[in-house]
Amino acid sequence: MKIVGSSFSRCLLAVTAVSFFLGAPVKAQEADGVTDYAIAQFGAPPVVLEGPLPDALEAAVQVAFVESVTRGGWGEAQNVALAEIAVSGDARLAWMVADLLRFVSSPELASALGVAAAQLLEVDPPRQNEWGVITDYLIAWDIPAPPGYLDVKRTIFTAIVPGWERIFVEGDIDWRQVSWGGVLIDDRPFDTTDESCNCIPAADNPEVIAAAEASWLDEGDVVFGVEVNGEYRAYPRQIMEVREMVNDTLGGRSIGMPYCTLCGAAQAYFTDQLPDGIERPVLRTSGLLIRSNKVMYDVNSYSVFDTFLGKAVTGPLAERGVQLEQATVVTTTWGAWKAAHPETTVLVEALALGRDFDFRNGRDANGPIFPVGDVDPRLPVHEDVIGVVTASGLPVAFQRSAAIAALTRGEEIGVENVRLRMDAGGVRAVDADGGDLGSHQAFWFAWSQFHPGTALWPQ
């Protein structure tokens, strides 16, 4: 796609003079549910229009966002259409601008799209990272989607990255906040770990070894420890950061284990003992993100899951109301885990593909690299928390550093039915009888945005 900046400017001036022909929805609403801290960070949101798009504006949407990708180019017709959209006063359309922006490589076109979105949102045009800046505003202000949004978004995404045709369907998912993570979908069948792909390749039925054989791991290496029915296994971070998904069997149970490097969250879900007629979900990385959290899906049914909650949100599994039960993941070091659980097995080094990333202290050191909008300010965005949901349904986040300090002093920590205890240098949540409650560690920004209104200990 190419664009000449001065051409868009001329079109914008011309359309401004005749924009009254577009008409506008007759109703408008103030944005509801915008947090005080979002307003403090991003300012007050614009008034948002309601109702259908006028015919002329709908035609402009088709030219700018549909024809540009289906016909493979950006020209004068798209300049005119974008100019019409920019002066429409309909902030909802900024979502479509942002979706197209995610795939634009031309600096001139990115700048023009950024200017148009900024005009719709009544903010200053971003000078760089147009997509990220605009998307942060949209998320923080909870700007509604325009009519026909999913159809347009599906066209943009599937035209540029094939393989998502069965992903972009209606469901219990906020498609506004779904963006491209920069990688392609892993659509390989189950048990094809060694087959190459232009994707983040999940590991199925991973080979494991005894702790004594794992000479490749250093004592201080981070691992994610899981126990099921008395069987222990360590999933090294070196492996999870390049695989991001493991489908395994542990303690006689099938589990799916996503790891979101962006959220600092490894989770373990039981993928067996589901309602009759449901095949074991085989979890894969879709290549999509929602507020900087990976979007996982079942490669058998193409049902999308809310990764953080383990709930099927689209497809046949959503229709059956599938909610995966969560097992605890303990984030600790290899030395501490094997000392506490010498019977543990651990994944083999070959699964790491020769890579050893530490995104937290590298790529993500300065905060989330993808848009997340507003973040609950009670803790820094990358503060580690232990998250769990109580029996009453209350999500609770325990600040990890404070919890470990308190537990080390011998103090008791509990909220409702939840009790914290140390495990191999990490922390797990149990009930009064010591039963597993399915806790895991994550960055604060991730836990708080997927569990809005979460309680926070020790506050």
Tab-separated table of C-alpha atoms in Angstrom:
chain	number	residue	atom	x	y	z
A	1	MET	CA	0.000	0.000	0.000
A	2	LYS	CA	1.273	3.455	-0.868
A	3	ILE	CA	0.054	6.943	-0.192
A	4	VAL	CA	1.337	10.432	-0.857
A	5	GLY	CA	0.902	12.522	2.260
A	6	SER	CA	0.024	15.752	0.481
A	7	SER	CA	-2.636	13.902	-1.508
A	8	PHE	CA	-4.464	12.889	1.652
A	9	SER	CA	-4.250	16.450	2.990
A	10	ARG	CA	-5.839	17.846	-0.165
A	11	CYS	CA	-8.616	15.256	0.023
A	12	LEU	CA	-9.262	16.066	3.660
A	13	LEU	CA	-9.722	19.756	2.876
A	14	ALA	CA	-12.060	18.986	-0.002
A	15	VAL	CA	-14.190	16.583	1.975
A	16	THR	CA	-14.431	18.988	4.914
A	17	ALA	CA	-16.218	21.405	2.625
A	18	VAL	CA	-18.830	18.867	1.566
A	19	SER	CA	-19.028	16.644	4.646
A	20	PHE	CA	-22.616	17.663	5.359
A	21	PHE	CA	-23.690	15.278	2.581
A	22	LEU	CA	-22.693	12.366	4.780
A	23	GLY	CA	-25.302	13.035	7.419
A	24	ALA	CA	-24.819	11.581	10.911
A	25	PRO	CA	-26.598	9.375	13.428
A	26	VAL	CA	-29.045	11.483	15.395
A	27	LYS	CA	-28.160	10.151	18.821
A	28	ALA	CA	-24.961	10.488	20.776
A	29	GLN	CA	-23.898	9.283	24.173
A	30	GLU	CA	-21.295	10.109	26.737
A	31	ALA	CA	-18.858	7.256	27.277
A	32	ASP	CA	-19.831	5.185	30.295
A	33	GLY	CA	-17.590	3.094	32.477
A	34	VAL	CA	-14.392	5.034	31.810
A	35	THR	CA	-12.245	4.870	34.928
A	36	ASP	CA	-10.939	7.933	36.679
A	37	TYR	CA	-7.379	6.761	36.119
A	38	ALA	CA	-8.070	6.329	32.394
A	39	ILE	CA	-9.272	9.920	32.221
A	40	ALA	CA	-6.258	11.041	34.246
A	41	GLN	CA	-3.933	9.343	31.761
A	42	PHE	CA	-5.756	9.817	28.464
A	43	GLY	CA	-8.094	12.754	29.092
A	44	ALA	CA	-11.859	12.860	28.697
A	45	PRO	CA	-13.256	10.735	25.854
A	46	PRO	CA	-15.145	12.248	22.943
A	47	VAL	CA	-18.908	12.036	22.658
A	48	VAL	CA	-19.739	8.845	20.773
A	49	LEU	CA	-22.389	8.643	18.088
A	50	GLU	CA	-24.991	5.897	18.012
A	51	GLY	CA	-27.023	4.224	15.311
A	52	PRO	CA	-26.276	3.030	11.766
A	53	LEU	CA	-23.782	4.644	9.453
A	54	PRO	CA	-25.155	6.899	6.708
A	55	ASP	CA	-25.012	5.300	3.269
A	56	ALA	CA	-22.235	7.574	2.051
A	57	LEU	CA	-20.109	6.832	5.102
A	58	GLU	CA	-20.743	3.094	4.770
A	59	ALA	CA	-19.522	3.330	1.171
A	60	ALA	CA	-16.374	5.135	2.341
A	61	VAL	CA	-15.728	2.360	4.859
A	62	GLN	CA	-15.935	-0.234	2.086
A	63	VAL	CA	-13.490	1.650	-0.112
A	64	ALA	CA	-10.950	2.437	2.621
A	65	PHE	CA	-10.962	-0.738	4.682
A	66	VAL	CA	-12.313	-3.479	2.439
A	67	GLU	CA	-11.291	-2.683	-1.111
A	68	SER	CA	-7.806	-1.607	-0.035
A	69	VAL	CA	-7.039	-5.140	1.179
A	70	THR	CA	-9.171	-7.244	-1.173
A	71	ARG	CA	-7.868	-5.416	-4.236
A	72	GLY	CA	-4.364	-5.108	-2.842
A	73	GLY	CA	-3.607	-1.413	-2.939
A	74	TRP	CA	-4.133	2.086	-1.634
A	75	GLY	CA	-4.866	4.815	-4.118
A	76	GLU	CA	-6.698	8.061	-4.651
A	77	ALA	CA	-10.101	6.476	-4.035
A	78	GLN	CA	-8.897	5.316	-0.625
A	79	ASN	CA	-7.511	8.793	0.124
A	80	VAL	CA	-10.903	10.340	-0.576
A	81	ALA	CA	-12.721	7.686	1.474
A	82	LEU	CA	-10.370	8.100	4.435
A	83	ALA	CA	-10.837	11.853	4.315
A	84	GLU	CA	-14.615	11.381	4.446
A	85	ILE	CA	-14.232	9.063	7.419
A	86	ALA	CA	-11.900	11.466	9.229
A	87	VAL	CA	-14.395	14.340	9.150
A	88	SER	CA	-17.445	12.198	9.966
A	89	GLY	CA	-17.257	12.850	13.689
A	90	ASP	CA	-17.913	9.151	14.348
A	91	ALA	CA	-15.229	8.041	16.827
A	92	ARG	CA	-16.346	4.427	16.463
A	93	LEU	CA	-14.673	4.255	13.058
A	94	ALA	CA	-11.269	4.713	14.663
A	95	TRP	CA	-11.371	0.998	15.471
A	96	MET	CA	-11.314	0.150	11.761
A	97	VAL	CA	-8.527	2.646	11.165
A	98	ALA	CA	-6.507	0.992	13.935
A	99	ASP	CA	-7.100	-2.485	12.516
A	100	LEU	CA	-5.748	-1.465	9.134
A	101	LEU	CA	-2.877	0.404	10.784
A	102	ARG	CA	-1.648	-2.811	12.390
A	103	PHE	CA	-0.645	-4.193	8.998
A	104	VAL	CA	0.649	-1.050	7.290
A	105	SER	CA	4.366	-0.902	6.498
A	106	SER	CA	4.377	2.401	4.619
A	107	PRO	CA	5.322	5.277	6.962
A	108	GLU	CA	3.304	7.702	4.831
A	109	LEU	CA	0.157	5.617	4.992
A	110	ALA	CA	0.620	4.949	8.710
A	111	SER	CA	0.910	8.676	9.298
A	112	ALA	CA	-2.214	9.418	7.253
A	113	LEU	CA	-4.220	6.765	9.070
A	114	GLY	CA	-2.929	8.049	12.389
A	115	VAL	CA	-4.042	11.575	11.526
A	116	ALA	CA	-7.501	10.346	10.544
A	117	ALA	CA	-7.930	8.311	13.740
A	118	ALA	CA	-6.699	11.184	15.861
A	119	GLN	CA	-9.241	13.506	14.277
A	120	LEU	CA	-12.009	11.016	15.017
A	121	LEU	CA	-10.906	10.752	18.643
A	122	GLU	CA	-10.199	14.473	18.998
A	123	VAL	CA	-6.591	13.962	20.096
A	124	ASP	CA	-3.247	15.112	18.781
A	125	PRO	CA	-1.935	12.944	15.928
A	126	PRO	CA	0.759	10.518	17.106
A	127	ARG	CA	4.229	11.105	15.708
A	128	GLN	CA	5.255	7.446	15.931
A	129	ASN	CA	3.732	4.052	16.751
A	130	GLU	CA	0.425	5.280	15.372
A	131	TRP	CA	-1.313	1.942	15.827
A	132	GLY	CA	-0.278	1.532	19.462
A	133	VAL	CA	-1.100	5.083	20.498
A	134	ILE	CA	-4.531	5.115	18.842
A	135	THR	CA	-5.421	1.661	20.162
A	136	ASP	CA	-4.521	2.657	23.708
A	137	TYR	CA	-7.016	5.525	23.498
A	138	LEU	CA	-9.709	3.266	22.074
A	139	ILE	CA	-9.288	0.647	24.793
A	140	ALA	CA	-8.978	3.101	27.667
A	141	TRP	CA	-12.081	5.004	26.589
A	142	ASP	CA	-14.003	1.846	25.703
A	143	ILE	CA	-15.124	3.369	22.419
A	144	PRO	CA	-17.960	1.219	20.991
A	145	ALA	CA	-17.504	-0.657	17.746
A	146	PRO	CA	-19.191	0.734	14.625
A	147	PRO	CA	-21.973	-1.179	12.847
A	148	GLY	CA	-20.669	-4.079	10.758
A	149	TYR	CA	-17.370	-4.024	12.582
A	150	LEU	CA	-16.613	-7.750	12.742
A	151	ASP	CA	-17.248	-8.249	9.013
A	152	VAL	CA	-14.789	-5.497	8.126
A	153	LYS	CA	-12.218	-6.660	10.654
A	154	ARG	CA	-12.455	-10.243	9.401
A	155	THR	CA	-11.845	-9.042	5.850
A	156	ILE	CA	-8.785	-7.027	6.839
A	157	PHE	CA	-7.189	-9.760	8.925
A	158	THR	CA	-7.920	-12.753	6.707
A	159	ALA	CA	-6.908	-10.946	3.524
A	160	ILE	CA	-3.497	-10.190	4.968
A	161	VAL	CA	-2.895	-13.299	7.084
A	162	PRO	CA	-4.724	-16.386	5.741
A	163	GLY	CA	-5.719	-19.072	8.219
A	164	TRP	CA	-8.008	-17.030	10.432
A	165	GLU	CA	-11.200	-17.512	8.423
A	166	ARG	CA	-12.651	-19.835	11.077
A	167	ILE	CA	-11.341	-17.715	13.951
A	168	PHE	CA	-13.180	-14.441	13.288
A	169	VAL	CA	-16.733	-15.439	14.170
A	170	GLU	CA	-19.348	-14.101	16.542
A	171	GLY	CA	-19.024	-15.130	20.169
A	172	ASP	CA	-18.453	-14.010	23.727
A	173	ILE	CA	-15.301	-12.118	22.827
A	174	ASP	CA	-14.589	-8.428	22.444
A	175	TRP	CA	-13.276	-8.334	18.889
A	176	ARG	CA	-12.435	-4.655	19.228
A	177	GLN	CA	-9.492	-5.495	21.462
A	178	VAL	CA	-8.121	-8.352	19.355
A	179	SER	CA	-5.003	-7.471	17.402
A	180	TRP	CA	-2.222	-9.194	15.520
A	181	GLY	CA	0.722	-10.377	17.594
A	182	GLY	CA	3.106	-10.409	14.635
A	183	VAL	CA	3.150	-14.198	14.116
A	184	LEU	CA	1.085	-16.632	12.075
A	185	ILE	CA	-1.399	-19.208	13.313
A	186	ASP	CA	-0.190	-22.602	14.500
A	187	ASP	CA	-2.692	-24.878	12.767
A	188	ARG	CA	-0.700	-28.095	12.822
A	189	PRO	CA	-2.601	-31.223	13.935
A	190	PHE	CA	-2.011	-32.814	17.324
A	191	ASP	CA	1.315	-34.571	17.968
A	192	THR	CA	3.228	-32.786	15.223
A	193	THR	CA	5.721	-31.087	17.532
A	194	ASP	CA	8.662	-31.597	15.203
A	195	GLU	CA	6.963	-30.340	12.059
A	196	SER	CA	8.264	-26.909	11.128
A	197	CYS	CA	5.909	-23.979	10.779
A	198	ASN	CA	6.069	-20.249	10.288
A	199	CYS	CA	4.459	-19.841	13.709
A	200	ILE	CA	5.067	-20.278	17.431
A	201	PRO	CA	5.117	-24.106	17.482
A	202	ALA	CA	3.271	-25.795	20.335
A	203	ALA	CA	4.801	-28.917	21.889
A	204	ASP	CA	2.554	-31.984	22.125
A	205	ASN	CA	3.352	-35.014	24.281
A	206	PRO	CA	6.762	-33.509	25.127
A	207	GLU	CA	9.661	-35.792	25.922
A	208	VAL	CA	10.715	-35.591	29.577
A	209	ILE	CA	13.654	-36.748	31.680
A	210	ALA	CA	14.361	-37.222	35.374
A	211	ALA	CA	15.728	-34.318	37.385
A	212	ALA	CA	19.136	-35.957	37.731
A	213	GLU	CA	19.511	-36.070	33.942
A	214	ALA	CA	18.728	-32.381	33.377
A	215	SER	CA	22.320	-31.155	33.325
A	216	TRP	CA	21.357	-28.477	30.814
A	217	LEU	CA	19.460	-26.466	33.422
A	218	ASP	CA	21.177	-24.133	35.868
A	219	GLU	CA	19.996	-23.902	39.470
A	220	GLY	CA	18.681	-20.357	38.960
A	221	ASP	CA	16.788	-21.000	35.741
A	222	VAL	CA	13.097	-20.163	35.978
A	223	VAL	CA	10.685	-23.082	35.714
A	224	PHE	CA	6.924	-23.465	35.927
A	225	GLY	CA	6.129	-26.342	38.246
A	226	VAL	CA	2.916	-28.361	38.039
A	227	GLU	CA	1.669	-31.200	40.222
A	228	VAL	CA	-1.252	-33.450	39.309
A	229	ASN	CA	-2.247	-36.466	41.401
A	230	GLY	CA	1.162	-36.653	43.021
A	231	GLU	CA	3.150	-36.420	39.774
A	232	TYR	CA	5.444	-33.412	39.370
A	233	ARG	CA	6.804	-31.793	36.237
A	234	ALA	CA	8.894	-28.711	35.512
A	235	TYR	CA	8.371	-26.664	32.354
A	236	PRO	CA	11.496	-24.510	31.883
A	237	ARG	CA	10.914	-20.935	30.837
A	238	GLN	CA	13.494	-21.343	28.067
A	239	ILE	CA	11.125	-23.825	26.460
A	240	MET	CA	7.870	-22.052	27.203
A	241	GLU	CA	9.129	-18.791	25.738
A	242	VAL	CA	9.643	-20.375	22.330
A	243	ARG	CA	6.744	-22.848	22.428
A	244	GLU	CA	4.133	-20.822	24.366
A	245	MET	CA	1.837	-23.864	24.404
A	246	VAL	CA	2.204	-27.444	25.609
A	247	ASN	CA	-0.353	-30.262	25.408
A	248	ASP	CA	0.730	-32.879	27.898
A	249	THR	CA	-0.389	-35.721	30.166
A	250	LEU	CA	0.438	-35.553	33.872
A	251	GLY	CA	-0.865	-37.579	36.790
A	252	GLY	CA	-3.236	-39.435	34.497
A	253	ARG	CA	-4.859	-36.189	33.300
A	254	SER	CA	-4.657	-34.329	29.996
A	255	ILE	CA	-3.535	-30.730	30.348
A	256	GLY	CA	-3.049	-27.774	28.056
A	257	MET	CA	-0.510	-25.224	29.197
A	258	PRO	CA	-0.357	-21.776	27.585
A	259	TYR	CA	2.408	-19.349	28.438
A	260	CYS	CA	2.011	-15.687	27.579
A	261	THR	CA	5.426	-14.069	27.555
A	262	LEU	CA	3.756	-10.656	27.409
A	263	CYS	CA	1.755	-11.314	30.597
A	264	GLY	CA	4.394	-13.296	32.481
A	265	ALA	CA	1.719	-15.944	32.965
A	266	ALA	CA	2.020	-19.719	32.650
A	267	GLN	CA	-1.295	-21.480	33.198
A	268	ALA	CA	-2.340	-25.136	33.220
A	269	TYR	CA	-5.810	-26.290	32.194
A	270	PHE	CA	-7.280	-29.777	32.355
A	271	THR	CA	-8.443	-30.712	28.865
A	272	ASP	CA	-10.132	-33.988	29.759
A	273	GLN	CA	-13.227	-35.020	31.720
A	274	LEU	CA	-15.353	-32.714	29.593
A	275	PRO	CA	-19.032	-33.229	28.735
A	276	ASP	CA	-19.924	-36.256	26.599
A	277	GLY	CA	-19.213	-35.902	22.913
A	278	ILE	CA	-16.462	-33.308	23.285
A	279	GLU	CA	-13.082	-34.283	21.896
A	280	ARG	CA	-10.049	-33.261	23.928
A	281	PRO	CA	-9.200	-29.666	22.989
A	282	VAL	CA	-5.755	-29.331	21.455
A	283	LEU	CA	-4.623	-25.833	22.326
A	284	ARG	CA	-2.703	-23.739	19.848
A	285	THR	CA	-1.422	-20.179	19.466
A	286	SER	CA	-3.616	-18.240	17.045
A	287	GLY	CA	-1.124	-15.426	16.439
A	288	LEU	CA	-3.648	-12.961	17.849
A	289	LEU	CA	-3.609	-10.943	21.058
A	290	ILE	CA	-6.235	-9.326	23.235
A	291	ARG	CA	-4.901	-6.558	25.443
A	292	SER	CA	-1.425	-8.058	25.195
A	293	ASN	CA	-2.567	-11.569	26.137
A	294	LYS	CA	-2.305	-14.442	23.674
A	295	VAL	CA	-5.498	-15.710	22.066
A	296	MET	CA	-5.498	-19.511	22.105
A	297	TYR	CA	-7.815	-21.834	20.227
A	298	ASP	CA	-8.615	-25.511	19.829
A	299	VAL	CA	-7.210	-26.772	16.533
A	300	ASN	CA	-9.867	-29.510	16.334
A	301	SER	CA	-12.960	-27.303	16.512
A	302	TYR	CA	-11.450	-23.839	15.932
A	303	SER	CA	-13.122	-22.721	19.128
A	304	VAL	CA	-11.389	-19.687	20.619
A	305	PHE	CA	-10.636	-19.602	24.344
A	306	ASP	CA	-10.148	-16.719	26.718
A	307	THR	CA	-6.608	-17.719	27.629
A	308	PHE	CA	-6.619	-16.057	31.021
A	309	LEU	CA	-9.993	-17.493	32.086
A	310	GLY	CA	-9.995	-20.889	30.328
A	311	LYS	CA	-13.442	-20.266	28.888
A	312	ALA	CA	-14.452	-21.152	25.332
A	313	VAL	CA	-15.782	-17.955	23.767
A	314	THR	CA	-16.512	-18.953	20.162
A	315	GLY	CA	-17.301	-22.048	18.151
A	316	PRO	CA	-18.733	-25.435	19.107
A	317	LEU	CA	-17.034	-25.505	22.502
A	318	ALA	CA	-18.520	-22.132	23.426
A	319	GLU	CA	-21.935	-23.439	22.385
A	320	ARG	CA	-21.414	-26.329	24.803
A	321	GLY	CA	-20.338	-23.918	27.551
A	322	VAL	CA	-16.875	-25.428	28.008
A	323	GLN	CA	-14.980	-23.980	30.958
A	324	LEU	CA	-11.599	-25.581	31.575
A	325	GLU	CA	-10.603	-26.309	35.164
A	326	GLN	CA	-7.294	-24.786	36.152
A	327	ALA	CA	-4.407	-26.459	37.972
A	328	THR	CA	-1.835	-24.465	39.929
A	329	VAL	CA	1.392	-23.392	38.271
A	330	VAL	CA	4.235	-22.512	40.649
A	331	THR	CA	6.788	-20.081	39.245
A	332	THR	CA	10.168	-20.723	40.855
A	333	THR	CA	13.751	-21.765	40.080
A	334	TRP	CA	14.921	-25.146	38.907
A	335	GLY	CA	17.121	-25.559	41.968
A	336	ALA	CA	14.287	-24.877	44.405
A	337	TRP	CA	11.762	-27.019	42.505
A	338	LYS	CA	13.920	-30.136	42.219
A	339	ALA	CA	15.060	-29.797	45.855
A	340	ALA	CA	11.439	-29.727	47.046
A	341	HIS	CA	10.264	-32.344	44.535
A	342	PRO	CA	13.216	-34.595	43.665
A	343	GLU	CA	10.879	-37.017	41.892
A	344	THR	CA	10.009	-34.371	39.306
A	345	THR	CA	10.437	-34.830	35.602
A	346	VAL	CA	11.389	-31.992	33.291
A	347	LEU	CA	11.095	-31.305	29.574
A	348	VAL	CA	14.138	-32.067	27.416
A	349	GLU	CA	16.482	-29.350	26.186
A	350	ALA	CA	15.745	-29.999	22.490
A	351	LEU	CA	12.300	-28.436	22.892
A	352	ALA	CA	13.955	-25.059	23.532
A	353	LEU	CA	15.011	-24.953	19.866
A	354	GLY	CA	18.416	-23.622	20.900
A	355	ARG	CA	17.005	-20.332	22.165
A	356	ASP	CA	17.156	-18.798	25.629
A	357	PHE	CA	15.085	-15.626	25.806
A	358	ASP	CA	14.397	-13.513	28.868
A	359	PHE	CA	11.762	-11.142	27.561
A	360	ARG	CA	11.057	-9.526	30.908
A	361	ASN	CA	14.584	-8.148	31.196
A	362	GLY	CA	14.887	-7.465	27.486
A	363	ARG	CA	12.067	-6.805	25.074
A	364	ASP	CA	9.447	-6.005	27.743
A	365	ALA	CA	11.687	-4.253	30.248
A	366	ASN	CA	9.992	-0.888	29.749
A	367	GLY	CA	6.416	-2.132	29.993
A	368	PRO	CA	3.903	-3.846	27.685
A	369	ILE	CA	4.919	-3.607	24.036
A	370	PHE	CA	1.336	-3.990	22.794
A	371	PRO	CA	-1.602	-1.699	23.592
A	372	VAL	CA	-3.398	-2.374	26.868
A	373	GLY	CA	-5.219	0.904	27.395
A	374	ASP	CA	-5.669	1.928	31.007
A	375	VAL	CA	-4.098	-0.121	33.796
A	376	ASP	CA	-5.262	-0.289	37.396
A	377	PRO	CA	-2.716	1.969	39.157
A	378	ARG	CA	-2.625	0.148	42.483
A	379	LEU	CA	0.557	-1.679	41.431
A	380	PRO	CA	3.199	-1.175	38.723
A	381	VAL	CA	2.260	-2.839	35.444
A	382	HIS	CA	4.936	-5.539	35.680
A	383	GLU	CA	4.567	-6.305	39.377
A	384	ASP	CA	4.271	-10.060	39.917
A	385	VAL	CA	1.057	-11.225	41.556
A	386	ILE	CA	-0.346	-14.606	42.485
A	387	GLY	CA	-3.912	-14.726	41.219
A	388	VAL	CA	-6.798	-16.945	42.247
A	389	VAL	CA	-10.597	-16.848	42.341
A	390	THR	CA	-12.321	-17.537	45.657
A	391	ALA	CA	-15.286	-19.841	46.190
A	392	SER	CA	-17.629	-16.838	46.025
A	393	GLY	CA	-16.213	-15.848	42.632
A	394	LEU	CA	-14.066	-12.983	43.935
A	395	PRO	CA	-10.787	-12.627	42.018
A	396	VAL	CA	-7.871	-11.907	44.352
A	397	ALA	CA	-4.332	-10.877	43.504
A	398	PHE	CA	-1.570	-11.327	46.075
A	399	GLN	CA	1.508	-9.187	45.567
A	400	ARG	CA	4.145	-11.898	45.246
A	401	SER	CA	7.016	-10.108	46.974
A	402	ALA	CA	4.884	-9.112	49.955
A	403	ALA	CA	3.310	-12.574	50.194
A	404	ILE	CA	6.660	-14.377	50.204
A	405	ALA	CA	7.992	-12.003	52.851
A	406	ALA	CA	4.956	-12.574	55.060
A	407	LEU	CA	4.948	-16.334	54.619
A	408	THR	CA	8.679	-16.472	55.366
A	409	ARG	CA	7.959	-14.685	58.653
A	410	GLY	CA	5.444	-17.377	59.482
A	411	GLU	CA	2.376	-15.201	58.964
A	412	GLU	CA	-0.877	-16.609	57.632
A	413	ILE	CA	-2.374	-15.193	54.459
A	414	GLY	CA	-5.960	-15.858	53.538
A	415	VAL	CA	-8.987	-14.379	51.809
A	416	GLU	CA	-12.303	-16.201	52.140
A	417	ASN	CA	-11.566	-19.870	51.425
A	418	VAL	CA	-8.111	-19.144	49.971
A	419	ARG	CA	-4.903	-19.792	51.885
A	420	LEU	CA	-1.418	-19.163	50.527
A	421	ARG	CA	1.494	-21.445	51.174
A	422	MET	CA	5.078	-21.664	49.986
A	423	ASP	CA	5.982	-24.372	47.499
A	424	ALA	CA	9.555	-24.853	46.310
A	425	GLY	CA	10.364	-21.169	46.593
A	426	GLY	CA	7.151	-20.170	44.845
A	427	VAL	CA	3.598	-19.639	46.036
A	428	ARG	CA	0.396	-21.617	45.578
A	429	ALA	CA	-3.169	-21.110	46.761
A	430	VAL	CA	-4.998	-23.903	48.582
A	431	ASP	CA	-8.208	-24.294	50.534
A	432	ALA	CA	-8.465	-24.999	54.265
A	433	ASP	CA	-7.872	-28.709	53.617
A	434	GLY	CA	-4.853	-28.108	51.402
A	435	GLY	CA	-6.748	-28.708	48.161
A	436	ASP	CA	-5.448	-27.083	44.992
A	437	LEU	CA	-7.295	-23.908	43.932
A	438	GLY	CA	-5.667	-23.370	40.541
A	439	SER	CA	-3.531	-20.290	41.160
A	440	HIS	CA	-0.824	-18.885	38.936
A	441	GLN	CA	1.581	-15.975	38.693
A	442	ALA	CA	1.133	-13.084	36.264
A	443	PHE	CA	1.987	-9.460	35.720
A	444	TRP	CA	-0.377	-7.076	37.482
A	445	PHE	CA	-1.530	-5.382	34.294
A	446	ALA	CA	-2.696	-8.703	32.884
A	447	TRP	CA	-4.424	-10.039	35.996
A	448	SER	CA	-6.198	-6.754	36.712
A	449	GLN	CA	-7.493	-6.216	33.182
A	450	PHE	CA	-8.907	-9.734	32.846
A	451	HIS	CA	-10.255	-9.623	36.389
A	452	PRO	CA	-11.540	-6.045	36.697
A	453	GLY	CA	-12.443	-5.121	40.241
A	454	THR	CA	-10.022	-7.695	41.631
A	455	ALA	CA	-9.259	-7.581	45.322
A	456	LEU	CA	-5.591	-6.895	46.079
A	457	TRP	CA	-3.670	-8.203	49.048
A	458	PRO	CA	-2.167	-6.672	51.184
A	459	GLN	CA	-4.152	-3.523	50.394
